[in-house]
Amino acid sequence: MAATDRLRTALDRLEPPPRAVDWSLFAFVVAEAATGLVSFTVGVPEGWPLFWLHRALGVGIVALLGWKLARVRRRLTDPTLWRRSTALSVLTLVAAVGALATGVAWVFGLDVRLSYWTLLSVHVGFGLALVPLVAAHAATRFRPPRRVDFERRRTAVRYFALLAAGGTTYRLQQGINDALDTAGADRRFTGSQPREGDGNGAFPITSWVADDPDPIDRDAYRLAVDGLVSDAVELTADELAAGHETEALLDCTSGWYTVQEWGGIRVGDLLDAAGDIDDDAAYVRFTSVTGYRWSLPLDEAEDALLATHVGGERLSHGHGAPARLVAPDRRGFQWVKWVTRVEVRSEYDLGQWVVTLVSGFD
Ligand SMILES: Nc1nc2c(c(=O)[nH]1)N[C@H]1C(S)=C(S)[C@@H](COP(=O)(O)O)O[C@H]1N2
Ligand SMILES: [Mo]
């Protein structure tokens, strides 16, 4: 009893003024969307603080939402207080609880598929829906933030305490996973969970939205290597199966990872086959038969692999046959499948961010 009383007092003391709670919720949700989206591009372990920040902010939202609900409870439970905006408030609450619940369940190692979607994809869906809902909700009862609500030192201390509590909660949770040896214990710093085994059958086929081409005829297939090279060439599928092997970890943003032995041709060797590289060259762009594409800086690209094999087997159609990009330390969505063109370029390709989202839609 004494302990819960003390926790209560601590929470009461942390509680910001109502307007500050509202604006903080808004800011935290925006920060969650930002850290969540940016985390999709992080594949190297040094990026771990971003994932921790995302988790700590999430715990912060739980606290903020608790304070908020305690304050507005009657507006939801007493029908005489219902307004038109109440429906929007409830919808916003549903999205927030959905995002938090799926996030927490994911962290505890729950690894289920809801038809096509992984639990993590559902979390992302709730999170993305929450941003416009929170913005609309804030607009219906707009009250500008006031100075007094954010009196500087106290505010800084409160937020620091909130985030520290969030980080601590996550750390304790990791301990629970380790102790119970739940599925969550094997997750990477990105939160992704392992898919064990070797070869095509060991890991899921994951295509982004609608990217779903017909199988490519191996004999008719040609890979174009062109752009800022002296001698553009076209290579056959057999020429790409050069026997270079590398172990690399594929980490998909839908929440799984797999370590496989990939076989094929080093992109550096591929470029050598196309003669000299222009002095202006800075990027290599890999384009799929579907139009889906991604670029890597030249140095990184040279060490990447164009894979024709996985786990000693020829790549299956779903995994990108005849050839797919293997880009170690990059997230899965950058590992372009069904590559038909490798192009040396001088400029960064901003359009790839849009193309990866809409590729496959007619
Ligand atoms: N052309 C193309 N390449 C693609 C995709 C796609 O939708 N189209 N999906 C990407 C994503 S999101 C991931 S995680 C990996 C998955 O590779 P896999 O299907 O072999 O598991 O491929 C990437 N390459
Ligand atoms: Mo992915």
Coordinates of C-alpha atoms and ligand atoms in Angstrom, one line a residue:
M1 CA 0.0 0.0 0.0
A2 CA 2.7 2.5 1.0
A3 CA 4.5 1.8 -2.2
T4 CA 1.5 2.4 -4.5
D5 CA 0.8 5.6 -2.5
R6 CA 4.3 6.8 -3.1
L7 CA 4.0 6.0 -6.8
R8 CA 0.8 8.0 -6.8
T9 CA 2.4 11.0 -5.2
A10 CA 5.3 10.8 -7.6
L11 CA 2.9 10.7 -10.6
D12 CA 0.8 13.5 -9.1
R13 CA 3.9 15.6 -8.8
L14 CA 4.9 14.9 -12.4
E15 CA 1.5 15.8 -13.8
P16 CA 1.7 18.9 -15.9
P17 CA -1.2 21.4 -16.1
P18 CA -4.1 20.2 -18.4
R19 CA -3.2 22.4 -21.4
A20 CA 0.4 21.2 -21.2
V21 CA -0.8 17.5 -21.1
D22 CA -2.8 18.2 -24.3
W23 CA 0.0 19.8 -26.1
S24 CA 2.5 17.3 -24.9
L25 CA 0.3 14.5 -26.2
F26 CA 0.2 16.1 -29.6
A27 CA 4.0 16.7 -29.6
F28 CA 4.7 13.1 -28.4
V29 CA 2.5 11.6 -31.1
V30 CA 4.2 13.6 -33.8
A31 CA 7.6 12.6 -32.3
E32 CA 6.5 9.0 -32.3
A33 CA 5.5 9.1 -36.0
A34 CA 8.8 10.8 -36.8
T35 CA 11.1 8.5 -34.9
G36 CA 9.1 5.5 -36.1
L37 CA 9.4 6.4 -39.8
V38 CA 13.0 7.4 -39.5
S39 CA 13.8 4.1 -37.7
F40 CA 12.7 2.3 -40.9
T41 CA 15.9 3.6 -42.6
V42 CA 18.2 2.5 -39.8
G43 CA 19.9 -0.8 -40.2
V44 CA 23.2 -0.4 -38.3
P45 CA 23.5 -1.1 -34.5
E46 CA 24.8 2.5 -33.8
G47 CA 21.2 3.6 -34.6
W48 CA 19.8 2.0 -31.4
P49 CA 19.1 5.3 -29.5
L50 CA 16.4 6.1 -32.0
F51 CA 14.6 2.9 -31.2
W52 CA 14.9 3.6 -27.5
L53 CA 13.6 7.1 -27.9
H54 CA 10.6 5.7 -29.7
R55 CA 9.9 3.2 -26.9
A56 CA 10.5 5.8 -24.1
L57 CA 8.1 8.3 -25.8
G58 CA 5.5 5.5 -26.0
V59 CA 5.7 5.0 -22.3
G60 CA 5.4 8.8 -21.9
I61 CA 2.2 8.7 -23.9
V62 CA 0.8 6.1 -21.6
A63 CA 1.3 8.5 -18.6
L64 CA 0.1 11.5 -20.5
L65 CA -3.0 9.6 -21.7
G66 CA -3.7 8.4 -18.2
W67 CA -3.7 12.0 -16.9
K68 CA -5.8 13.2 -19.8
L69 CA -8.4 10.4 -19.4
A70 CA -8.7 11.0 -15.6
R71 CA -9.5 14.6 -16.4
V72 CA -12.0 14.1 -19.3
R73 CA -13.6 10.8 -18.2
R74 CA -17.0 12.3 -17.5
R75 CA -17.1 13.8 -21.0
L76 CA -17.0 10.3 -22.4
T77 CA -19.2 8.5 -19.8
D78 CA -21.9 11.0 -19.4
P79 CA -24.2 11.1 -22.5
T80 CA -25.5 14.6 -21.6
L81 CA -22.0 15.9 -22.2
W82 CA -21.6 14.3 -25.7
R83 CA -20.9 16.8 -28.5
R84 CA -20.3 16.3 -32.1
S85 CA -16.6 16.3 -31.5
T86 CA -16.9 13.5 -29.0
A87 CA -17.0 10.9 -31.8
L88 CA -13.6 12.3 -33.1
S89 CA -12.3 12.1 -29.5
V90 CA -13.3 8.5 -29.2
L91 CA -11.8 7.6 -32.6
T92 CA -8.6 9.3 -31.6
L93 CA -8.6 7.4 -28.3
V94 CA -9.1 4.1 -30.2
A95 CA -6.2 4.8 -32.5
A96 CA -4.0 5.7 -29.5
V97 CA -4.9 2.7 -27.5
G98 CA -4.5 0.5 -30.7
A99 CA -1.0 1.9 -31.3
L100 CA 0.1 1.5 -27.7
A101 CA -1.4 -2.0 -27.2
T102 CA 0.2 -3.3 -30.4
G103 CA 3.5 -1.7 -29.5
V104 CA 3.5 -3.2 -26.0
A105 CA 2.4 -6.6 -27.3
W106 CA 5.1 -6.5 -29.9
V107 CA 7.8 -5.6 -27.3
F108 CA 6.6 -8.6 -25.2
G109 CA 7.4 -10.9 -28.2
L110 CA 3.9 -11.5 -29.5
D111 CA 4.7 -12.4 -33.1
V112 CA 1.3 -13.0 -34.9
R113 CA 0.1 -12.4 -38.3
L114 CA -3.3 -10.9 -38.9
S115 CA -4.0 -12.2 -42.4
Y116 CA -1.5 -10.2 -44.6
W117 CA -0.3 -8.0 -41.8
T118 CA 2.3 -8.6 -39.1
L119 CA 1.6 -7.2 -35.6
L120 CA 4.2 -4.5 -36.3
S121 CA 2.5 -3.4 -39.5
V122 CA -0.8 -3.0 -37.6
H123 CA 1.1 -0.9 -35.0
V124 CA 2.4 1.3 -37.9
G125 CA -1.1 1.6 -39.3
F126 CA -2.6 2.7 -36.0
G127 CA 0.3 5.1 -35.5
L128 CA 0.0 6.7 -38.9
A129 CA -3.8 7.1 -38.4
L130 CA -3.3 8.7 -35.1
V131 CA -1.4 11.7 -36.4
P132 CA -4.2 13.3 -38.4
L133 CA -6.7 12.3 -35.7
V134 CA -4.8 13.9 -33.0
A135 CA -4.3 17.0 -35.2
A136 CA -8.1 17.2 -35.9
H137 CA -8.9 16.5 -32.3
A138 CA -6.6 19.3 -31.2
A139 CA -8.2 21.6 -33.7
T140 CA -11.8 21.1 -32.4
R141 CA -10.8 22.3 -29.0
F142 CA -8.0 24.6 -29.8
R143 CA -6.4 26.5 -27.0
P144 CA -3.0 28.0 -27.7
P145 CA -0.3 26.9 -25.3
R146 CA 0.4 29.4 -22.6
R147 CA 3.8 30.3 -21.1
V148 CA 2.7 29.5 -17.6
D149 CA 1.9 25.9 -18.6
F150 CA 5.4 25.4 -19.7
E151 CA 7.3 27.1 -17.0
R152 CA 10.8 26.3 -18.0
R153 CA 12.6 24.4 -15.4
R154 CA 9.7 22.3 -14.1
T155 CA 8.8 21.4 -17.6
A156 CA 12.3 20.2 -18.5
V157 CA 12.5 18.2 -15.3
R158 CA 9.1 16.6 -16.0
Y159 CA 9.9 15.6 -19.5
F160 CA 13.3 14.3 -18.5
A161 CA 11.6 12.2 -15.8
L162 CA 8.9 11.0 -18.2
L163 CA 11.5 9.8 -20.7
A164 CA 13.8 8.3 -18.1
A165 CA 10.8 6.4 -16.7
G166 CA 10.0 5.3 -20.2
G167 CA 13.6 4.0 -20.8
T168 CA 13.6 2.3 -17.4
T169 CA 10.3 0.6 -18.1
Y170 CA 11.6 -0.8 -21.4
R171 CA 14.8 -2.0 -19.7
L172 CA 12.8 -3.8 -17.0
Q173 CA 10.7 -5.3 -19.7
Q174 CA 13.8 -6.6 -21.5
G175 CA 14.7 -8.3 -18.3
I176 CA 11.3 -10.0 -18.2
N177 CA 11.7 -11.3 -21.8
D178 CA 15.2 -12.6 -21.0
A179 CA 14.0 -14.3 -17.8
L180 CA 11.0 -15.9 -19.3
D181 CA 12.9 -16.6 -22.6
T182 CA 9.9 -15.4 -24.6
A183 CA 10.1 -14.8 -28.3
G184 CA 11.0 -11.2 -27.6
A185 CA 14.3 -12.2 -26.2
D186 CA 15.8 -12.8 -29.7
R187 CA 14.7 -9.6 -31.2
R188 CA 17.3 -7.3 -32.8
F189 CA 17.9 -3.7 -31.7
T190 CA 15.3 -2.8 -34.4
G191 CA 12.7 -4.9 -32.6
S192 CA 12.7 -7.5 -35.5
Q193 CA 12.3 -11.1 -34.6
P194 CA 14.2 -14.0 -36.2
R195 CA 13.2 -16.4 -39.0
E196 CA 15.5 -19.4 -38.7
G197 CA 16.7 -21.8 -41.4
D198 CA 18.4 -21.6 -44.8
G199 CA 17.2 -20.9 -48.3
N200 CA 14.0 -19.7 -50.0
G201 CA 11.6 -21.4 -47.6
A202 CA 13.1 -20.1 -44.4
F203 CA 11.8 -16.5 -44.6
P204 CA 8.6 -14.8 -45.8
I205 CA 8.1 -13.2 -49.2
T206 CA 7.5 -9.5 -48.5
S207 CA 6.5 -7.1 -51.1
W208 CA 5.7 -3.6 -50.5
V209 CA 2.0 -2.8 -51.2
A210 CA 1.3 -3.9 -54.7
D211 CA 4.6 -4.9 -56.2
D212 CA 3.8 -8.3 -57.6
P213 CA 5.3 -9.1 -61.1
D214 CA 4.8 -12.2 -63.2
P215 CA 7.8 -14.7 -63.0
I216 CA 10.6 -13.6 -65.2
D217 CA 11.7 -15.9 -68.0
R218 CA 15.3 -16.8 -67.2
D219 CA 16.3 -17.3 -70.8
A220 CA 14.9 -13.9 -72.0
Y221 CA 16.2 -12.1 -69.0
R222 CA 19.0 -9.5 -69.4
L223 CA 20.5 -7.2 -66.8
A224 CA 21.5 -3.8 -68.1
V225 CA 24.5 -2.2 -66.6
D226 CA 24.7 1.4 -67.8
G227 CA 24.7 5.1 -66.9
L228 CA 28.1 6.8 -66.2
V229 CA 30.2 3.9 -67.5
S230 CA 32.3 3.7 -70.7
D231 CA 30.9 0.4 -72.0
A232 CA 27.3 -0.3 -71.0
V233 CA 26.6 -4.1 -71.1
E234 CA 23.8 -6.6 -70.8
L235 CA 24.3 -9.8 -68.9
T236 CA 22.4 -13.0 -68.8
A237 CA 21.2 -14.8 -65.6
D238 CA 24.0 -17.4 -66.0
E239 CA 26.6 -14.7 -66.1
L240 CA 25.3 -13.2 -62.9
A241 CA 25.6 -16.5 -61.1
A242 CA 29.3 -15.9 -60.6
G243 CA 29.6 -17.9 -57.3
H244 CA 30.6 -15.0 -55.0
E245 CA 29.2 -15.7 -51.6
T246 CA 28.4 -13.6 -48.6
E247 CA 26.5 -14.0 -45.4
A248 CA 24.1 -11.1 -44.8
L249 CA 21.2 -10.2 -42.5
L250 CA 17.9 -9.1 -44.1
D251 CA 15.8 -7.0 -41.6
C252 CA 12.3 -6.1 -42.8
T253 CA 10.5 -3.1 -41.4
S254 CA 7.4 -5.4 -40.9
G255 CA 9.4 -6.9 -38.0
W256 CA 11.4 -10.0 -38.9
Y257 CA 15.0 -10.7 -39.8
T258 CA 16.9 -13.6 -41.3
V259 CA 20.6 -14.4 -41.7
Q260 CA 21.3 -16.2 -45.1
E261 CA 24.2 -17.2 -47.2
W262 CA 23.7 -15.2 -50.5
G263 CA 25.4 -16.2 -53.8
G264 CA 25.8 -14.1 -56.9
I265 CA 28.0 -11.4 -58.2
R266 CA 29.7 -8.5 -56.4
V267 CA 28.4 -5.3 -57.8
G268 CA 32.0 -4.0 -58.0
D269 CA 32.7 -6.9 -60.4
L270 CA 29.5 -6.1 -62.3
L271 CA 30.7 -2.5 -62.8
D272 CA 34.1 -3.7 -63.9
A273 CA 32.4 -5.5 -66.8
A274 CA 31.1 -2.1 -68.0
G275 CA 34.4 -0.5 -68.4
D276 CA 35.5 2.7 -66.8
I277 CA 33.4 4.7 -64.3
D278 CA 33.0 8.4 -64.9
D279 CA 34.6 10.8 -62.4
D280 CA 31.1 12.3 -61.6
A281 CA 29.8 8.9 -60.5
A282 CA 28.4 9.0 -57.0
Y283 CA 25.5 6.5 -56.8
V284 CA 24.4 3.2 -58.2
R285 CA 20.7 2.7 -58.8
F286 CA 19.1 -0.7 -58.8
T287 CA 15.8 -0.8 -60.7
S288 CA 13.3 -3.7 -60.6
V289 CA 11.2 -5.0 -63.5
T290 CA 8.3 -3.3 -61.7
G291 CA 9.9 0.1 -61.5
Y292 CA 10.7 -0.2 -57.8
R293 CA 14.2 1.1 -57.2
W294 CA 16.9 2.1 -54.7
S295 CA 20.3 3.7 -54.9
L296 CA 23.5 3.1 -52.9
P297 CA 26.5 5.4 -52.7
L298 CA 29.1 4.1 -55.2
D299 CA 31.6 2.7 -52.5
E300 CA 28.9 0.9 -50.7
A301 CA 27.3 -0.4 -53.9
E302 CA 30.7 -1.9 -55.0
D303 CA 30.7 -4.1 -51.9
A304 CA 27.0 -5.1 -52.2
L305 CA 25.9 -8.3 -54.0
L306 CA 23.5 -8.9 -56.8
A307 CA 22.2 -12.3 -55.6
T308 CA 21.0 -15.2 -57.7
H309 CA 21.1 -17.7 -54.9
V310 CA 20.2 -18.0 -51.3
G311 CA 21.2 -20.8 -48.9
G312 CA 22.7 -22.7 -51.9
E313 CA 19.4 -22.7 -53.8
R314 CA 18.6 -20.7 -56.9
L315 CA 16.4 -17.7 -55.8
S316 CA 12.7 -18.4 -56.1
H317 CA 10.5 -16.0 -58.0
G318 CA 9.0 -14.5 -54.8
H319 CA 12.4 -13.7 -53.4
G320 CA 13.4 -11.8 -56.6
A321 CA 14.7 -14.2 -59.3
P322 CA 16.7 -14.0 -61.4
A323 CA 18.6 -11.4 -59.3
R324 CA 18.0 -9.3 -56.2
L325 CA 20.1 -6.7 -54.4
V326 CA 21.7 -7.8 -51.1
A327 CA 22.7 -4.6 -49.3
P328 CA 24.2 -5.5 -45.8
D329 CA 23.3 -3.0 -43.0
R330 CA 20.4 -1.6 -45.1
R331 CA 16.8 -2.3 -44.1
G332 CA 14.9 -4.9 -46.3
F333 CA 12.9 -2.5 -48.3
Q334 CA 16.1 -1.3 -49.9
W335 CA 17.0 -4.9 -51.1
V336 CA 15.4 -4.5 -54.6
K337 CA 14.0 -7.7 -56.1
W338 CA 13.8 -8.7 -59.8
V339 CA 16.6 -6.2 -60.7
T340 CA 16.8 -5.6 -64.4
R341 CA 18.9 -2.4 -64.5
V342 CA 22.0 -1.3 -62.6
E343 CA 22.8 2.3 -63.4
V344 CA 25.7 4.5 -62.4
R345 CA 24.6 8.0 -61.6
S346 CA 26.0 11.3 -60.4
E347 CA 22.9 12.4 -58.4
Y348 CA 20.9 11.2 -55.5
D349 CA 17.5 9.8 -56.4
L350 CA 14.8 11.5 -54.3
G351 CA 12.0 9.9 -56.4
Q352 CA 12.9 6.5 -55.0
W353 CA 11.1 7.3 -51.7
V354 CA 7.8 7.8 -53.6
V355 CA 8.4 4.9 -56.1
T356 CA 8.9 2.3 -53.4
L357 CA 5.5 3.3 -51.9
V358 CA 3.4 3.3 -55.1
S359 CA 5.3 0.8 -57.3
G360 CA 2.9 -1.8 -58.7
F361 CA -0.2 0.4 -58.6
D362 CA -1.6 1.0 -62.1
Ligands
LIG1 N1 10.9 -4.9 -56.5 C1 10.7 -5.0 -55.2 N2 11.7 -5.3 -54.3 C2 11.5 -5.4 -53.0 C3 10.2 -5.3 -52.4 C4 9.1 -5.0 -53.3 O1 8.0 -4.9 -52.9 N3 9.4 -4.9 -54.7 N4 10.0 -5.4 -51.1 C5 11.2 -5.1 -50.3 C6 11.0 -5.4 -48.9 S1 9.9 -4.4 -47.9 C7 11.7 -6.4 -48.2 S2 11.7 -6.6 -46.6 C8 12.5 -7.4 -49.0 C9 11.9 -8.7 -48.7 O2 12.6 -9.7 -49.4 P1 11.9 -11.1 -49.5 O3 10.6 -11.0 -50.1 O4 12.9 -11.9 -50.4 O5 11.8 -11.7 -48.1 O6 12.5 -7.1 -50.4 C10 12.5 -5.8 -50.8 N5 12.6 -5.7 -52.2
MO2 MO 10.2 -5.0 -45.8

